[in-house]
Short mmCIF file of C-alpha atoms in Angstrom, two decimals:
data_model
loop_
_atom_site.label_atom_id
_atom_site.label_comp_id
_atom_site.label_asym_id
_atom_site.label_seq_id
_atom_site.Cartn_x
_atom_site.Cartn_y
_atom_site.Cartn_z
CA MET A 1 -0.02 -0.01 -0.01
CA ASN A 2 1.34 3.39 -0.93
CA GLU A 3 0.85 5.56 2.11
CA SER A 4 1.25 9.14 1.86
CA PRO A 5 2.86 10.94 4.76
CA ASP A 6 0.05 13.47 4.78
CA PRO A 7 -2.97 12.23 2.69
CA LEU A 8 -5.23 15.01 3.56
CA LEU A 9 -2.53 17.51 2.38
CA ASP A 10 -2.39 15.55 -0.97
CA LEU A 11 -6.29 15.74 -1.33
CA LEU A 12 -6.24 19.58 -0.58
CA HIS A 13 -3.40 19.91 -3.30
CA LEU A 14 -5.66 17.94 -5.61
CA LEU A 15 -8.47 20.43 -5.04
CA ASP A 16 -6.20 23.48 -5.30
CA LEU A 17 -6.63 24.30 -9.03
CA GLU A 18 -4.25 26.25 -11.13
CA GLN A 19 -5.83 29.33 -12.81
CA ILE A 20 -4.57 29.54 -16.47
CA GLU A 21 -7.01 32.37 -17.55
CA ARG A 22 -9.47 34.68 -16.00
CA ASP A 23 -12.30 31.80 -15.76
CA ILE A 24 -10.21 28.85 -16.79
CA PHE A 25 -8.51 26.41 -14.32
CA ARG A 26 -6.61 23.21 -14.57
CA GLY A 27 -6.58 20.34 -12.13
CA GLU A 28 -4.68 17.24 -11.64
CA SER A 29 -6.12 13.88 -12.04
CA ARG A 30 -5.53 10.47 -10.14
CA SER A 31 -7.10 7.02 -10.44
CA ALA A 32 -9.64 5.70 -8.11
CA LEU A 33 -10.73 1.98 -7.48
CA VAL A 34 -11.74 1.63 -11.09
CA PRO A 35 -9.72 2.78 -14.02
CA ARG A 36 -11.14 6.34 -14.33
CA VAL A 37 -11.25 9.51 -12.42
CA PHE A 38 -13.33 9.37 -9.24
CA GLY A 39 -16.53 11.33 -9.72
CA GLY A 40 -16.24 13.08 -6.40
CA GLN A 41 -12.95 14.55 -7.36
CA VAL A 42 -14.44 16.04 -10.61
CA ALA A 43 -17.40 17.57 -8.81
CA ALA A 44 -15.38 18.92 -6.05
CA GLN A 45 -12.76 20.44 -8.41
CA ALA A 46 -15.66 22.02 -10.45
CA LEU A 47 -17.11 23.65 -7.40
CA VAL A 48 -13.76 24.92 -6.52
CA ALA A 49 -13.52 26.54 -10.02
CA ALA A 50 -17.02 27.98 -9.70
CA GLY A 51 -16.28 29.30 -6.13
CA ARG A 52 -13.22 31.15 -7.07
CA THR A 53 -15.18 33.23 -9.52
CA VAL A 54 -17.65 34.33 -6.85
CA PRO A 55 -17.44 36.97 -4.14
CA ALA A 56 -16.35 35.62 -0.67
CA ASP A 57 -19.54 36.76 1.03
CA ARG A 58 -21.65 34.47 -1.15
CA ALA A 59 -21.80 30.87 0.06
CA ALA A 60 -22.67 27.76 -2.11
CA HIS A 61 -26.18 26.67 -1.52
CA SER A 62 -26.83 24.26 -4.34
CA LEU A 63 -25.14 22.34 -7.21
CA HIS A 64 -26.63 20.17 -10.03
CA SER A 65 -24.21 18.16 -12.19
CA TYR A 66 -23.96 15.44 -14.84
CA PHE A 67 -21.21 13.02 -15.45
CA LEU A 68 -20.84 12.83 -19.21
CA ARG A 69 -17.84 10.65 -19.94
CA ALA A 70 -15.28 8.65 -17.86
CA GLY A 71 -12.26 10.72 -16.80
CA ASP A 72 -8.80 9.71 -17.81
CA PRO A 73 -6.75 9.63 -14.51
CA GLY A 74 -3.29 10.19 -16.61
CA ALA A 75 -4.33 13.54 -18.03
CA PRO A 76 -5.29 16.99 -16.39
CA ILE A 77 -8.73 18.34 -16.38
CA VAL A 78 -9.61 21.91 -17.68
CA TYR A 79 -12.52 23.61 -16.06
CA THR A 80 -14.15 26.61 -17.86
CA VAL A 81 -16.58 28.73 -15.85
CA ASP A 82 -19.38 30.68 -17.31
CA ARG A 83 -20.55 33.68 -15.25
CA ILE A 84 -24.22 33.12 -15.84
CA ARG A 85 -25.68 35.62 -13.38
CA ASP A 86 -24.63 38.00 -10.70
CA GLY A 87 -27.73 39.25 -8.83
CA LYS A 88 -28.19 41.17 -5.75
CA SER A 89 -28.65 37.95 -3.55
CA PHE A 90 -27.71 35.13 -5.74
CA THR A 91 -24.80 34.27 -8.06
CA THR A 92 -25.05 31.39 -10.63
CA ARG A 93 -22.09 29.65 -12.39
CA ARG A 94 -21.86 26.97 -14.96
CA VAL A 95 -18.69 24.75 -15.24
CA VAL A 96 -17.68 22.41 -18.00
CA ALA A 97 -14.84 20.01 -17.40
CA VAL A 98 -12.89 18.96 -20.53
CA GLN A 99 -10.28 16.27 -21.14
CA HIS A 100 -8.86 15.31 -24.77
CA GLY A 101 -11.12 18.08 -26.20
CA GLN A 102 -14.28 16.61 -24.95
CA PRO A 103 -16.58 17.51 -22.00
CA ILE A 104 -16.53 14.90 -19.34
CA PHE A 105 -18.63 16.73 -16.54
CA HIS A 106 -21.09 19.64 -16.32
CA LEU A 107 -21.94 21.57 -13.25
CA SER A 108 -24.31 24.40 -12.45
CA ALA A 109 -23.86 26.00 -8.86
CA SER A 110 -25.65 28.73 -7.22
CA PHE A 111 -24.27 30.93 -4.33
CA GLN A 112 -26.15 33.41 -1.97
CA THR A 113 -25.50 36.20 0.37
CA HIS A 114 -26.42 35.52 4.12
CA GLU A 115 -29.78 36.36 5.13
CA GLU A 116 -32.36 35.50 7.99
CA GLY A 117 -35.52 33.62 7.15
CA MET A 118 -37.83 30.93 8.18
CA GLU A 119 -36.35 27.90 9.87
CA HIS A 120 -37.39 24.26 10.19
CA GLN A 121 -35.44 20.97 9.47
CA ALA A 122 -36.13 17.21 9.51
CA PRO A 123 -34.83 15.59 12.71
CA MET A 124 -31.48 13.78 12.83
CA PRO A 125 -31.98 9.99 12.76
CA ALA A 126 -30.65 7.85 15.55
CA ALA A 127 -26.98 6.72 15.02
CA PRO A 128 -24.13 5.49 17.28
CA ASP A 129 -21.20 7.56 18.51
CA PRO A 130 -18.92 7.48 15.59
CA GLU A 131 -15.96 7.12 17.99
CA THR A 132 -17.38 3.47 18.89
CA LEU A 133 -17.23 2.36 15.19
CA PRO A 134 -14.31 0.69 13.50
CA THR A 135 -12.05 2.77 11.08
CA SER A 136 -11.59 1.66 7.54
CA VAL A 137 -8.01 0.30 8.56
CA GLU A 138 -9.72 -1.72 11.31
CA MET A 139 -12.76 -2.85 9.21
CA LEU A 140 -11.81 -3.60 5.62
CA PRO A 141 -9.22 -6.38 6.25
CA ARG A 142 -12.11 -8.53 7.75
CA TYR A 143 -13.69 -8.71 4.37
CA ALA A 144 -10.53 -9.40 2.12
CA ASP A 145 -11.99 -12.89 1.10
CA ARG A 146 -15.08 -10.99 -0.39
CA PHE A 147 -12.79 -9.49 -3.21
CA GLY A 148 -11.46 -11.32 -6.11
CA ASP A 149 -8.34 -9.00 -6.21
CA PRO A 150 -6.26 -9.31 -3.00
CA GLY A 151 -4.93 -5.77 -3.66
CA VAL A 152 -8.59 -4.18 -3.23
CA VAL A 153 -8.34 -3.79 0.49
CA ASP A 154 -5.08 -1.93 0.29
CA ARG A 155 -6.59 0.33 -2.49
CA LEU A 156 -9.82 1.05 -0.39
CA ILE A 157 -7.70 1.97 2.53
CA GLU A 158 -5.36 4.20 0.40
CA ALA A 159 -8.46 5.82 -1.17
CA ARG A 160 -9.74 6.74 2.22
CA GLN A 161 -6.52 7.76 3.99
CA ALA A 162 -7.70 11.61 3.91
CA VAL A 163 -11.20 10.83 5.21
CA ASP A 164 -12.19 8.98 8.22
CA LEU A 165 -15.10 7.09 6.95
CA ARG A 166 -17.04 4.78 9.45
CA TYR A 167 -19.93 2.58 8.58
CA VAL A 168 -22.71 2.24 11.12
CA ASP A 169 -23.90 -1.10 9.83
CA GLU A 170 -22.02 -3.51 7.49
CA PRO A 171 -21.27 -2.29 4.05
CA PRO A 172 -22.58 -4.07 0.98
CA PHE A 173 -19.64 -6.16 0.35
CA ALA A 174 -19.96 -7.71 3.79
CA THR A 175 -23.34 -9.31 3.20
CA VAL A 176 -23.31 -10.28 -0.46
CA GLY A 177 -26.28 -12.36 -1.43
CA GLU A 178 -28.35 -11.02 1.51
CA ALA A 179 -30.96 -8.34 0.36
CA ARG A 180 -31.25 -5.76 3.16
CA GLU A 181 -33.34 -2.57 3.81
CA PRO A 182 -32.11 0.01 1.31
CA ARG A 183 -30.62 2.29 3.89
CA SER A 184 -27.02 3.00 4.91
CA GLN A 185 -25.39 5.30 7.43
CA VAL A 186 -21.82 6.44 7.54
CA TRP A 187 -20.04 9.11 9.77
CA PHE A 188 -17.11 10.93 8.02
CA ARG A 189 -14.69 13.76 8.68
CA THR A 190 -11.46 14.64 7.32
CA ASN A 191 -8.34 13.08 8.84
CA GLY A 192 -7.00 16.39 10.04
CA LYS A 193 -8.12 19.96 10.63
CA LEU A 194 -9.02 22.45 7.83
CA ALA A 195 -8.75 26.13 7.35
CA ASP A 196 -11.60 28.27 8.17
CA ASP A 197 -12.71 28.59 4.41
CA PRO A 198 -16.45 27.87 4.08
CA LEU A 199 -15.91 26.97 0.23
CA LEU A 200 -13.21 24.39 1.23
CA HIS A 201 -15.53 22.49 3.65
CA VAL A 202 -18.29 22.45 1.06
CA CYS A 203 -15.98 21.12 -1.54
CA LEU A 204 -14.51 18.35 0.77
CA ALA A 205 -18.20 17.24 1.48
CA THR A 206 -18.96 17.26 -2.17
CA TYR A 207 -15.85 14.95 -2.64
CA VAL A 208 -16.77 12.49 0.06
CA SER A 209 -20.60 12.52 -1.06
CA ASP A 210 -19.81 10.34 -3.94
CA MET A 211 -18.20 7.63 -2.11
CA THR A 212 -21.11 5.71 -0.65
CA LEU A 213 -24.48 7.24 -1.80
CA LEU A 214 -25.25 4.15 -4.01
CA ASP A 215 -24.49 1.64 -1.34
CA SER A 216 -28.32 1.56 -0.44
CA VAL A 217 -29.19 0.51 -4.05
CA LEU A 218 -26.79 -2.39 -3.68
CA LEU A 219 -28.17 -3.45 -0.20
CA ALA A 220 -31.70 -3.89 -1.46
CA HIS A 221 -30.32 -6.39 -4.00
CA GLY A 222 -27.80 -8.35 -2.01
CA ARG A 223 -25.09 -6.98 -4.36
CA GLY A 224 -21.48 -6.39 -2.93
CA GLY A 225 -20.59 -3.58 -5.41
CA TRP A 226 -17.82 -2.61 -7.85
CA ALA A 227 -14.90 -3.89 -5.68
CA VAL A 228 -16.64 -7.23 -5.44
CA GLY A 229 -17.44 -7.29 -9.17
CA ASP A 230 -21.08 -8.39 -9.02
CA VAL A 231 -22.32 -5.05 -10.41
CA VAL A 232 -20.81 -2.47 -13.02
CA GLY A 233 -21.93 1.01 -13.18
CA ALA A 234 -21.18 4.75 -12.69
CA SER A 235 -22.63 8.04 -11.40
CA LEU A 236 -24.98 9.67 -13.86
CA ASP A 237 -25.93 13.01 -12.07
CA HIS A 238 -25.44 14.36 -8.60
CA ALA A 239 -27.18 17.15 -6.85
CA MET A 240 -26.67 18.92 -3.39
CA TRP A 241 -28.25 21.53 -1.38
CA PHE A 242 -26.19 23.12 1.45
CA HIS A 243 -28.67 24.25 3.96
CA ARG A 244 -26.59 25.33 7.04
CA PRO A 245 -22.98 25.98 7.75
CA PHE A 246 -20.84 22.88 8.78
CA ARG A 247 -17.22 21.81 9.07
CA ALA A 248 -15.81 18.85 7.07
CA ASP A 249 -13.25 18.18 9.83
CA GLU A 250 -15.91 17.58 12.29
CA TRP A 251 -18.09 14.50 12.26
CA LEU A 252 -21.03 14.41 9.86
CA LEU A 253 -23.71 11.74 9.69
CA TYR A 254 -24.45 10.61 5.99
CA ASP A 255 -27.88 8.99 6.24
CA GLN A 256 -28.64 7.41 2.72
CA GLU A 257 -31.49 5.45 1.36
CA SER A 258 -32.72 4.20 -2.21
CA PRO A 259 -36.29 4.93 -3.11
CA SER A 260 -36.00 3.24 -6.51
CA ALA A 261 -34.04 1.15 -8.98
CA SER A 262 -35.16 0.46 -12.45
CA GLY A 263 -34.01 0.47 -16.07
CA GLY A 264 -30.46 -0.17 -15.11
CA ARG A 265 -30.30 2.93 -12.91
CA GLY A 266 -30.54 3.20 -9.07
CA LEU A 267 -31.43 6.37 -7.16
CA GLY A 268 -29.84 7.36 -3.86
CA GLN A 269 -30.85 10.18 -1.62
CA ALA A 270 -29.46 11.36 1.60
CA ARG A 271 -29.34 13.83 4.33
CA ILE A 272 -26.06 14.99 6.12
CA HIS A 273 -26.42 16.06 9.76
CA THR A 274 -23.80 17.61 11.99
CA ALA A 275 -23.07 15.76 15.16
CA ASP A 276 -25.15 18.14 17.21
CA GLY A 277 -28.31 17.51 15.09
CA ARG A 278 -28.35 20.37 12.47
CA LEU A 279 -29.29 19.36 8.90
CA ALA A 280 -26.36 20.66 6.84
CA ILE A 281 -26.72 19.01 3.29
CA THR A 282 -29.30 17.07 1.22
CA VAL A 283 -27.94 15.02 -1.62
CA ILE A 284 -29.45 13.11 -4.59
CA GLN A 285 -27.62 10.94 -7.05
CA GLU A 286 -28.64 8.58 -9.86
CA GLY A 287 -26.19 6.09 -11.28
CA VAL A 288 -26.10 3.10 -13.74
CA VAL A 289 -26.21 0.09 -11.75
CA ARG A 290 -26.10 -3.21 -13.92
CA ILE A 291 -25.47 -6.82 -13.33
CA PRO A 292 -22.62 -8.09 -15.39
CA ARG A 293 -23.44 -10.26 -18.30
CA GLY A 294 -22.11 -13.87 -18.53
#
């Protein structure tokens, strides 16, 4: 396993885009568990690009995005930002990510100045204290026999070095062949403190949000996932609404469920709460989820 001396610093470097023109940015790429760029990386980098063209007093409140093509981990990604609207309260940006002359990802993001208004929220669901749950390093080796490739455990651990992600219940690959309620919970936070930059925390949450959201689809059908090899697929679209301030370096509860799967697609929806019960984020994603042929 290729352990970095500071995985979180590596991730922050990945999200720190190079500005090459007024509204054009370039980001590095790196491979994920499958031979393409991790979708959460592209979404987070695109939001970084959008946010850097917006006044600092306007916080991101929503994003809507489409994954168009698989990203090449061996090539940089160029992000072009269109300044769609700069209103009195809201700012809208559109970002297109390009590799090899073709768009691979499209994002629209909206930002808002702070204002007071009506307040209510859904209650936080019950969940155990994250400190009582096993870390990825403690949990993943238990299921090494579930993966056809013996190197999968090391790659999973390496992919999560920057983020402390802890499952409340057993993950899909732990109960292959056993259909369960289409619901999954994980706690997560970065493995280290972050600067007091609201955009950075939003972008880190965006990065993590693509890691486990379709787990609930797999659970409903007793499938173990991409690492097991009993499904193939990819993210299609991803939407997030940022309701209240939060810190990505403090524990966040990611409560995920799947209301539907059909036509080779599965839908995941989730709410992310802070440890003290505030509803911080709502997430919805649809992905291709297919059973391999033959």
